[in-house]
Short mmCIF file of C-alpha atoms and ligand atoms in Angstrom, two decimals:
data_model
loop_
_atom_site.label_atom_id
_atom_site.label_comp_id
_atom_site.label_asym_id
_atom_site.label_seq_id
_atom_site.Cartn_x
_atom_site.Cartn_y
_atom_site.Cartn_z
CA MET A 297 94.12 81.46 85.35
CA THR A 298 96.33 79.14 82.98
CA LYS A 299 99.82 77.88 84.00
CA ILE A 300 102.66 78.75 82.08
CA SER A 301 103.83 77.68 79.18
CA MET A 302 107.21 75.30 78.52
CA PRO A 303 107.74 74.10 75.33
CA THR A 304 111.03 72.84 75.95
CA PRO A 305 111.88 70.11 78.88
CA LEU A 306 115.02 70.56 81.40
CA VAL A 307 116.30 67.28 82.57
CA GLU A 308 114.94 66.60 86.30
CA MET A 309 117.35 63.94 88.31
CA ASP A 310 115.69 62.56 91.32
CA GLY A 311 117.76 61.63 94.31
CA ASP A 312 117.41 59.82 97.17
CA GLU A 313 116.49 59.98 101.42
CA MET A 314 115.26 63.60 102.32
CA THR A 315 115.30 65.04 99.56
CA ARG A 316 113.58 63.20 97.09
CA ILE A 317 110.91 63.93 99.90
CA ILE A 318 110.92 66.97 99.31
CA TRP A 319 111.66 67.21 95.62
CA LYS A 320 108.28 66.34 95.46
CA MET A 321 106.54 68.32 97.95
CA ILE A 322 108.52 71.12 95.73
CA LYS A 323 106.57 70.21 92.22
CA ASP A 324 103.61 69.41 94.16
CA TYR A 325 103.03 72.57 95.78
CA LEU A 326 105.67 75.28 94.19
CA LEU A 327 105.77 74.37 90.75
CA GLU A 328 103.46 72.09 88.95
CA PRO A 329 100.14 74.09 89.99
CA TYR A 330 101.36 77.03 88.07
CA ILE A 331 104.07 76.03 85.15
CA GLU A 332 103.10 73.72 82.37
CA LEU A 333 106.17 71.99 84.54
CA ASN A 334 107.60 69.72 81.41
CA THR A 335 111.06 67.88 82.16
CA GLU A 336 112.82 64.55 80.80
CA TYR A 337 112.45 62.72 83.73
CA TYR A 338 115.69 60.54 85.46
CA ASP A 339 115.73 58.68 88.79
CA LEU A 340 118.79 58.54 90.17
CA SER A 341 117.97 57.39 93.48
CA LEU A 342 120.46 54.06 94.84
CA VAL A 343 118.69 51.40 93.96
CA GLU A 344 117.67 52.41 90.33
CA ARG A 345 121.31 53.45 89.68
CA ASP A 346 122.12 49.70 91.30
CA ALA A 347 119.51 48.20 88.65
CA THR A 348 120.49 50.09 85.91
CA ASP A 349 124.29 49.33 86.56
CA ASP A 350 125.02 53.08 87.44
CA ASN A 351 123.37 53.60 82.79
CA VAL A 352 121.27 55.97 84.83
CA THR A 353 123.53 58.47 85.11
CA VAL A 354 125.60 58.37 81.99
CA GLN A 355 122.01 59.10 80.16
CA ALA A 356 121.58 61.61 82.25
CA ALA A 357 124.39 63.52 81.35
CA GLU A 358 123.39 62.65 77.69
CA ALA A 359 120.26 64.92 77.88
CA ILE A 360 121.66 67.63 79.50
CA LYS A 361 123.94 67.95 75.81
CA LYS A 362 120.70 67.33 74.61
CA TYR A 363 119.36 69.77 76.52
CA GLY A 364 121.35 72.78 78.71
CA VAL A 365 119.60 72.81 81.43
CA GLY A 366 119.31 70.52 84.78
CA VAL A 367 118.40 70.25 88.61
CA LYS A 368 119.38 67.50 90.53
CA CYS A 369 118.26 65.99 93.58
CA ALA A 370 120.80 65.02 96.19
CA THR A 371 122.08 61.55 96.17
CA ILE A 372 123.58 59.21 98.09
CA THR A 373 127.20 58.36 96.66
CA PRO A 374 127.63 54.77 98.99
CA ASN A 375 130.19 54.14 100.74
CA ALA A 376 130.41 50.67 102.15
CA GLN A 377 127.38 51.03 104.65
CA ARG A 378 125.32 52.04 102.28
CA VAL A 379 126.38 48.66 99.87
CA ASP A 380 125.13 47.16 103.09
CA GLU A 381 122.29 48.71 103.88
CA TYR A 382 121.32 48.63 99.83
CA ASP A 383 121.97 45.30 98.97
CA LEU A 384 124.52 47.28 95.79
CA LYS A 385 125.88 45.33 93.24
CA LYS A 386 129.04 47.15 93.91
CA MET A 387 129.42 51.00 95.48
CA TRP A 388 129.48 52.68 92.36
CA LYS A 389 130.91 56.28 91.87
CA SER A 390 129.14 59.92 93.31
CA PRO A 391 127.01 61.08 90.63
CA ASN A 392 128.49 64.50 90.73
CA GLY A 393 131.74 62.36 89.26
CA THR A 394 129.81 60.81 86.78
CA LEU A 395 127.79 64.25 85.33
CA ARG A 396 131.45 65.82 85.97
CA GLU A 397 133.49 64.06 84.52
CA ILE A 398 130.71 63.90 81.31
CA LEU A 399 129.81 67.80 81.27
CA ASP A 400 133.27 68.72 81.74
CA GLY A 401 132.62 72.08 84.38
CA THR A 402 133.39 73.76 87.19
CA VAL A 403 130.53 73.48 90.13
CA PHE A 404 129.72 77.23 91.67
CA ARG A 405 128.58 77.75 94.32
CA LYS A 406 126.47 80.12 96.56
CA PRO A 407 125.36 81.25 99.18
CA ILE A 408 120.97 82.14 99.29
CA LEU A 409 120.95 85.94 101.93
CA VAL A 410 118.20 86.47 103.91
CA LYS A 411 117.57 89.35 106.34
CA GLY A 412 118.13 89.10 110.12
CA ILE A 413 120.89 85.71 109.43
CA PHE A 414 123.87 88.22 109.26
CA PRO A 415 127.27 86.72 107.70
CA SER A 416 130.21 86.22 110.68
CA VAL A 417 131.95 89.05 108.76
CA ARG A 418 129.97 91.86 108.44
CA THR A 419 131.07 93.77 105.98
CA TRP A 420 129.79 91.29 103.76
CA GLU A 421 126.73 92.37 102.45
CA ALA A 422 126.12 90.21 99.14
CA PRO A 423 127.35 86.84 97.98
CA ILE A 424 130.82 85.35 97.32
CA THR A 425 130.62 82.77 94.96
CA ILE A 426 133.59 79.66 94.69
CA ALA A 427 135.01 77.89 91.63
CA ARG A 428 135.96 75.06 92.58
CA HIS A 429 138.81 73.97 90.38
CA ALA A 430 137.71 70.59 90.60
CA PHE A 431 140.79 67.89 89.13
CA GLY A 432 143.76 67.34 89.02
CA ASP A 433 146.27 68.93 92.26
CA LEU A 434 146.85 67.03 95.51
CA TYR A 435 143.46 65.08 94.56
CA ASN A 436 144.74 62.74 91.50
CA ALA A 437 148.51 62.73 93.48
CA GLN A 438 151.37 60.12 93.79
CA GLU A 439 153.16 60.15 97.34
CA CYS A 440 155.25 57.75 99.11
CA VAL A 441 157.24 57.96 102.64
CA VAL A 442 160.16 58.01 101.97
CA GLU A 443 162.83 55.97 104.62
CA GLY A 444 165.97 56.74 105.62
CA GLU A 445 168.35 57.59 103.27
CA GLY A 446 167.56 58.32 99.25
CA SER A 447 166.88 60.07 97.15
CA ALA A 448 163.65 61.66 94.84
CA GLU A 449 163.31 62.85 91.18
CA LEU A 450 160.77 64.16 88.92
CA VAL A 451 161.49 62.39 85.65
CA ILE A 452 158.87 62.95 82.14
CA THR A 453 159.62 60.73 79.48
CA ARG A 454 158.32 62.62 76.23
CA LYS A 455 156.46 60.26 73.87
CA ASP A 456 159.97 60.33 71.54
CA GLY A 457 161.25 58.67 74.60
CA SER A 458 163.20 62.09 75.90
CA THR A 459 164.23 62.60 79.11
CA GLU A 460 163.49 65.58 81.65
CA LYS A 461 165.01 65.07 85.13
CA ARG A 462 165.02 67.21 87.91
CA LEU A 463 166.17 66.28 91.47
CA ILE A 464 163.25 66.86 94.51
CA ALA A 465 165.23 66.45 96.82
CA GLN A 466 168.13 64.12 98.60
CA PHE A 467 167.10 62.44 102.32
CA ASP A 468 168.65 61.76 104.60
CA GLU A 469 168.83 58.24 106.86
CA ARG A 470 164.98 59.95 108.82
CA GLY A 471 163.97 59.86 105.47
CA GLY A 472 160.16 61.83 105.22
CA VAL A 473 158.31 62.42 102.48
CA VAL A 474 157.43 63.32 99.19
CA ARG A 475 154.77 64.13 95.70
CA GLY A 476 154.04 63.85 92.42
CA MET A 477 150.76 65.63 91.17
CA PHE A 478 149.90 67.29 88.18
CA ASN A 479 147.28 68.76 86.58
CA THR A 480 146.57 69.46 82.44
CA THR A 481 146.29 72.59 79.19
CA LYS A 482 142.89 71.27 78.37
CA SER A 483 141.59 71.07 82.48
CA ILE A 484 142.89 74.07 83.14
CA GLU A 485 140.47 75.72 79.92
CA SER A 486 138.27 74.09 80.55
CA PHE A 487 137.93 75.17 84.42
CA ALA A 488 139.30 79.11 83.03
CA ALA A 489 136.28 79.69 80.37
CA SER A 490 133.73 78.63 82.74
CA CYS A 491 134.21 80.75 85.28
CA PHE A 492 135.00 83.36 82.25
CA ASN A 493 131.12 81.70 81.32
CA TYR A 494 129.43 82.42 84.93
CA ALA A 495 130.81 85.34 85.37
CA LEU A 496 129.10 86.59 82.00
CA ASP A 497 126.01 85.28 82.54
CA THR A 498 125.60 86.31 86.25
CA LYS A 499 127.37 90.60 85.75
CA GLN A 500 129.97 89.24 88.55
CA ASP A 501 133.73 90.55 88.41
CA LEU A 502 135.78 87.07 88.91
CA TRP A 503 139.09 87.20 91.43
CA PHE A 504 141.18 83.79 90.90
CA ALA A 505 144.58 83.70 92.89
CA SER A 506 147.19 81.79 93.08
CA LYS A 507 150.24 81.72 95.09
CA ASP A 508 152.50 82.05 91.69
CA THR A 509 155.74 83.94 93.58
CA ILE A 510 156.58 80.56 95.12
CA SER A 511 155.07 77.99 92.54
CA LYS A 512 156.64 80.24 89.19
CA LEU A 513 156.04 77.30 86.56
CA TYR A 514 152.55 75.21 88.39
CA HIS A 515 150.79 77.56 89.12
CA HIS A 516 152.62 80.80 86.98
CA ARG A 517 150.31 77.87 84.32
CA PHE A 518 147.10 78.36 85.31
CA LYS A 519 147.59 82.32 85.43
CA ASP A 520 148.68 82.57 82.28
CA ILE A 521 146.33 80.08 80.66
CA PHE A 522 143.84 82.50 82.05
CA GLU A 523 145.01 86.05 81.10
CA GLU A 524 145.22 84.35 78.27
CA ILE A 525 142.28 83.12 77.63
CA TYR A 526 140.76 86.29 78.94
CA ILE A 527 142.58 87.89 76.47
CA GLU A 528 142.00 86.05 73.61
CA LYS A 529 138.05 85.72 73.75
CA TYR A 530 136.39 87.77 76.92
CA ARG A 531 138.12 90.71 77.27
CA LYS A 532 135.54 92.59 74.99
CA ARG A 533 132.67 91.11 76.21
CA PHE A 534 133.45 91.71 79.79
CA GLU A 535 134.22 95.33 79.42
CA LYS A 536 131.01 96.22 77.38
CA GLU A 537 129.56 94.03 80.90
CA GLY A 538 131.39 97.12 83.12
CA ILE A 539 132.65 93.74 84.56
CA GLU A 540 136.46 92.99 85.69
CA TYR A 541 138.96 89.65 86.08
CA PHE A 542 141.26 90.90 88.96
CA TYR A 543 144.53 88.35 89.27
CA THR A 544 145.79 88.31 92.66
CA LEU A 545 147.98 86.15 95.18
CA ILE A 546 145.99 83.64 97.53
CA ASP A 547 146.80 85.60 100.48
CA ASP A 548 146.56 88.87 99.14
CA ALA A 549 143.00 87.40 97.56
CA VAL A 550 142.29 85.92 101.35
CA ALA A 551 142.63 89.54 102.52
CA ARG A 552 140.81 91.11 100.32
CA VAL A 553 138.22 88.43 100.39
CA ILE A 554 137.21 89.48 104.66
CA ARG A 555 136.94 92.67 103.17
CA SER A 556 134.91 92.76 100.72
CA ARG A 557 131.33 93.36 100.37
CA GLY A 558 130.42 90.11 97.97
CA GLY A 559 129.04 90.07 94.95
CA PHE A 560 132.13 88.34 93.11
CA ILE A 561 132.41 84.85 92.02
CA TRP A 562 136.52 83.52 93.84
CA ALA A 563 137.98 81.59 91.80
CA CYS A 564 140.27 78.88 93.39
CA MET A 565 142.80 75.96 92.70
CA ASN A 566 141.79 72.74 93.81
CA TYR A 567 143.08 72.80 97.11
CA ASP A 568 142.16 76.26 98.00
CA GLY A 569 138.91 75.35 96.94
CA ASP A 570 137.92 72.88 98.80
CA VAL A 571 138.88 74.89 101.79
CA MET A 572 137.74 77.98 102.05
CA SER A 573 134.00 76.91 100.14
CA ASP A 574 133.47 75.63 103.70
CA MET A 575 134.95 78.61 105.10
CA VAL A 576 132.77 80.61 102.89
CA ALA A 577 129.80 78.89 102.82
CA THR A 578 130.21 78.74 107.48
CA ALA A 579 130.15 82.73 107.69
CA TYR A 580 127.02 83.47 105.76
CA GLY A 581 125.24 80.98 107.48
CA SER A 582 123.69 77.13 106.91
CA LEU A 583 124.60 74.49 104.54
CA ALA A 584 121.00 74.56 103.90
CA MET A 585 121.96 77.85 101.52
CA MET A 586 124.46 77.25 99.81
CA THR A 587 123.10 76.76 96.51
CA SER A 588 125.04 75.05 93.46
CA VAL A 589 126.07 74.67 89.92
CA LEU A 590 127.89 72.81 87.54
CA VAL A 591 128.88 75.26 84.21
CA SER A 592 130.49 73.22 81.62
CA PRO A 593 132.85 75.21 79.29
CA ASP A 594 130.73 74.55 76.37
CA GLY A 595 127.92 76.60 78.51
CA LEU A 596 125.51 73.80 79.66
CA PHE A 597 124.11 74.05 83.16
CA GLU A 598 122.76 71.58 86.43
CA TYR A 599 121.88 72.75 89.39
CA GLU A 600 121.19 71.86 93.25
CA ALA A 601 121.72 71.74 96.47
CA ALA A 602 124.98 72.15 97.76
CA HIS A 603 124.16 69.60 101.06
CA GLY A 604 123.63 66.13 100.42
CA THR A 605 120.45 64.19 101.75
CA VAL A 606 119.95 64.92 105.44
CA THR A 607 120.63 61.49 105.41
CA ARG A 608 119.54 62.23 109.98
CA HIS A 609 116.82 63.65 109.35
CA TYR A 610 115.06 61.38 106.49
CA TYR A 611 115.45 58.60 109.49
CA ARG A 612 113.23 60.05 112.00
CA HIS A 613 110.42 61.04 109.61
CA LEU A 614 111.22 57.12 108.35
CA GLU A 615 110.13 56.59 112.72
CA GLY A 616 107.38 58.69 111.94
CA GLU A 617 108.62 62.34 113.62
CA GLU A 618 108.22 65.39 112.78
CA THR A 619 111.04 66.77 111.23
CA SER A 620 112.14 70.94 110.09
CA THR A 621 114.60 70.28 106.96
CA ASN A 622 115.18 73.40 104.96
CA CYS A 623 114.17 73.11 101.18
CA MET A 624 115.53 76.59 100.23
CA ALA A 625 119.02 75.40 97.52
CA THR A 626 116.60 72.73 96.71
CA LEU A 627 113.80 74.92 95.34
CA PHE A 628 116.29 77.66 94.26
CA ALA A 629 117.68 74.86 92.31
CA TRP A 630 114.71 74.03 91.03
CA THR A 631 113.98 77.91 89.82
CA GLY A 632 117.69 78.20 88.76
CA ALA A 633 117.66 76.00 86.16
CA LEU A 634 113.40 76.94 85.53
CA ALA A 635 115.21 80.41 84.24
CA LYS A 636 118.29 79.72 82.50
CA ARG A 637 115.15 77.73 80.55
CA GLY A 638 113.39 80.08 80.16
CA GLU A 639 116.69 82.40 79.39
CA ILE A 640 118.05 80.49 76.60
CA ASP A 641 114.07 79.81 75.24
CA GLY A 642 113.39 83.57 75.14
CA ASN A 643 110.93 82.19 77.82
CA THR A 644 110.11 85.50 79.54
CA GLU A 645 107.32 84.02 82.04
CA LEU A 646 109.06 81.45 82.33
CA ILE A 647 111.25 83.60 84.24
CA GLU A 648 109.37 85.92 86.17
CA PHE A 649 107.89 82.76 87.80
CA ALA A 650 110.74 81.50 89.29
CA GLN A 651 112.11 85.54 90.48
CA ARG A 652 108.53 85.29 92.44
CA MET A 653 108.57 82.15 93.54
CA GLU A 654 112.68 82.83 95.30
CA ALA A 655 110.99 86.36 96.17
CA CYS A 656 108.06 84.54 97.98
CA ALA A 657 110.65 82.49 99.45
CA ILE A 658 112.85 85.24 101.17
CA LYS A 659 110.34 86.94 102.39
CA ALA A 660 108.15 83.61 104.48
CA ILE A 661 112.09 83.76 105.56
CA GLU A 662 112.12 87.69 106.72
CA GLN A 663 108.87 87.08 108.21
CA GLY A 664 109.51 85.36 110.74
CA ILE A 665 108.59 81.26 109.97
CA MET A 666 111.11 79.13 109.38
CA THR A 667 113.38 75.61 109.44
CA ASN A 668 115.27 74.31 113.21
CA ASP A 669 118.43 75.09 110.87
CA LEU A 670 117.35 78.72 111.14
CA TYR A 671 115.68 79.52 113.44
CA VAL A 672 118.79 79.12 115.53
CA LEU A 673 120.51 81.85 112.78
CA SER A 674 117.84 84.22 112.74
CA GLU A 675 118.52 87.36 114.40
CA ILE A 676 114.43 88.95 113.57
CA GLU A 677 111.60 89.38 116.08
CA ASN A 678 108.39 86.62 117.07
CA LYS A 679 110.09 84.34 114.77
CA GLN A 680 109.14 81.00 114.26
CA ALA A 681 110.14 77.30 114.04
CA VAL A 682 108.12 74.92 111.15
CA ASN A 683 108.41 71.26 110.05
CA THR A 684 109.87 70.85 106.09
CA GLU A 685 105.51 70.17 104.93
CA GLU A 686 104.33 73.79 106.43
CA PHE A 687 107.46 75.88 105.66
CA ILE A 688 106.70 74.36 102.03
CA LYS A 689 103.39 75.44 102.75
CA GLN A 690 104.06 79.45 103.40
CA ILE A 691 105.71 80.02 100.22
CA LYS A 692 102.57 78.51 98.61
CA LYS A 693 100.67 81.64 100.67
CA ALA A 694 103.17 84.43 99.89
CA TYR A 695 103.53 83.13 96.28
CA GLU A 696 99.63 83.61 96.05
CA LYS A 697 99.49 86.54 98.28
CA MET A 698 101.78 87.97 95.85
CA THR A 699 99.88 86.92 92.89
CA GLY A 700 96.28 86.53 93.61
CA GLU A 701 96.78 83.26 92.06
CA VAL A 702 94.74 80.82 93.86
CA LYS A 703 95.26 76.65 93.77
P1 NAP B 116 124.06 66.37 104.48
O1 NAP B 116 123.46 65.98 103.78
O2 NAP B 116 124.38 67.61 104.37
O3 NAP B 116 124.02 66.42 105.62
C1 NAP B 116 124.37 66.98 106.99
C2 NAP B 116 123.74 67.88 108.20
O4 NAP B 116 123.12 69.16 107.32
C3 NAP B 116 122.12 66.88 108.45
O5 NAP B 116 122.26 66.14 109.17
C4 NAP B 116 121.78 68.85 108.55
O6 NAP B 116 122.40 68.36 110.64
C5 NAP B 116 122.29 69.49 108.17
N1 NAP B 116 121.54 69.82 107.08
C6 NAP B 116 121.65 69.33 105.25
N2 NAP B 116 121.04 69.97 104.93
C7 NAP B 116 120.44 70.27 105.72
C8 NAP B 116 118.70 70.87 105.13
N3 NAP B 116 118.14 71.32 104.06
N4 NAP B 116 118.34 71.16 105.79
C9 NAP B 116 118.14 71.13 107.45
N5 NAP B 116 119.71 70.12 107.86
C10 NAP B 116 120.14 70.29 106.97
O7 NAP B 116 125.29 65.51 104.94
P2 NAP B 116 125.73 63.76 105.06
O8 NAP B 116 124.60 63.37 106.18
O9 NAP B 116 127.39 64.09 105.27
O10 NAP B 116 125.93 63.88 104.01
C11 NAP B 116 124.18 62.62 103.57
C12 NAP B 116 124.59 61.70 102.10
O11 NAP B 116 124.60 62.49 101.38
C13 NAP B 116 125.12 60.99 102.08
O12 NAP B 116 125.04 59.89 101.18
C14 NAP B 116 126.03 61.49 100.78
O13 NAP B 116 126.70 60.82 99.97
C15 NAP B 116 124.75 62.49 100.49
N6 NAP B 116 125.57 63.81 99.72
C16 NAP B 116 125.72 64.53 98.93
C17 NAP B 116 125.63 64.65 98.36
C18 NAP B 116 124.95 65.65 96.66
O14 NAP B 116 124.54 65.12 96.05
N7 NAP B 116 125.51 66.63 96.07
C19 NAP B 116 126.20 66.44 99.13
C20 NAP B 116 126.84 65.75 100.01
C21 NAP B 116 126.53 64.66 100.78
P3 NAP B 116 121.07 67.90 111.60
O15 NAP B 116 121.14 67.10 112.15
O16 NAP B 116 121.46 68.88 112.18
O17 NAP B 116 119.51 69.04 111.89
MG1 MG B 117 135.65 71.10 102.58
#
């Protein structure tokens, strides 16, 4: 049988440790036998980032701007220990941070659901996608511990030199703490646009929540920007698709999420997204089943797994031990990127390939073959835990059984 053609490349970003090993296995067993895999390759391993003074990360981001779609393997974000381990020139920034800075996007995280693994919240039948605004607020703030009596003020100095002042607090002799935080109109607007675009792209309702009743200017500004952009640019398209944009208070949103069936996008301010994404991920099961996509306001897509390089398994692998690392989120990053490539290019065969591969991977788990992380969660009978490579081979087997194609 001939391989599925792929005339336009997507941007492939290789990574580190255990996920780098899984990356190659996925390509060797599940992709290259069936498609004319066409990628522009960037090696984002820590060794290569160090050798290129991290230019390779910038080049990969520029390539995503050119081709519109990228897929990324997990990478090490160096800390002091990694600087020693890899004898690095410096403690390079997180590649995901660099990509996000250049592409200016929002990260959407969505769990892969399989039969036999039940969410801790019984009513959740469909995945809840969390969109976290990954800029500003608490995360780019200035803070002080105030020792003893004194006062704190908020001062805005405009370009023309005029000022505006607010008294924040008058501290008594015991002092206290104070924080100054901000966000920018540009960043909030691009967050909103990414959320509306992704909702249209995936045909799901979009929820956004903040505490605008208490934060009458700061949070209210977020609410207003979402509302303005929605009415001006998206309402008609939402109505046409039969999907809804819905704003509510964060406490009400939390209650509704727990009572919901799932199947929507929950846009969160930075801190809410940090906390809620961990809660939602844990409630659905394993980190290895969480996918992630960075969507830029002007429609660029970068797919990856939400987990890291699985260092603990990698060290065991280096010792010659067998590992049972789950490839699902990394495989779905590939299929997500391939399907998006197909969608942009009108390449139906590529879209259908991605859908078939996802269905076969899910089927393998539902028939009882899975890696250890899922073995401990799954409630199906006759389940069997297998190693990393064996699991990928099982997916291949399911694929060849479904298509009758043997390679
Ligand atoms: P991690 O790689 O996500 O792994 C944490 C633990 O979660 C693992 O030890 C494993 O638990 C479990 N796990 C995660 N993915 C799994 C999978 N696919 N299959 C089976 N189990 C899985 O997080 P980390 O150990 O904190 O970080 C390792 C490195 O990854 C760090 O250098 C960090 O900088 C980097 N990182 C990169 C990204 C990214 O590129 N997007 C994101 C996060 C972290 P058990 O050991 O209990 O089996
Ligand atoms: Mg968190």
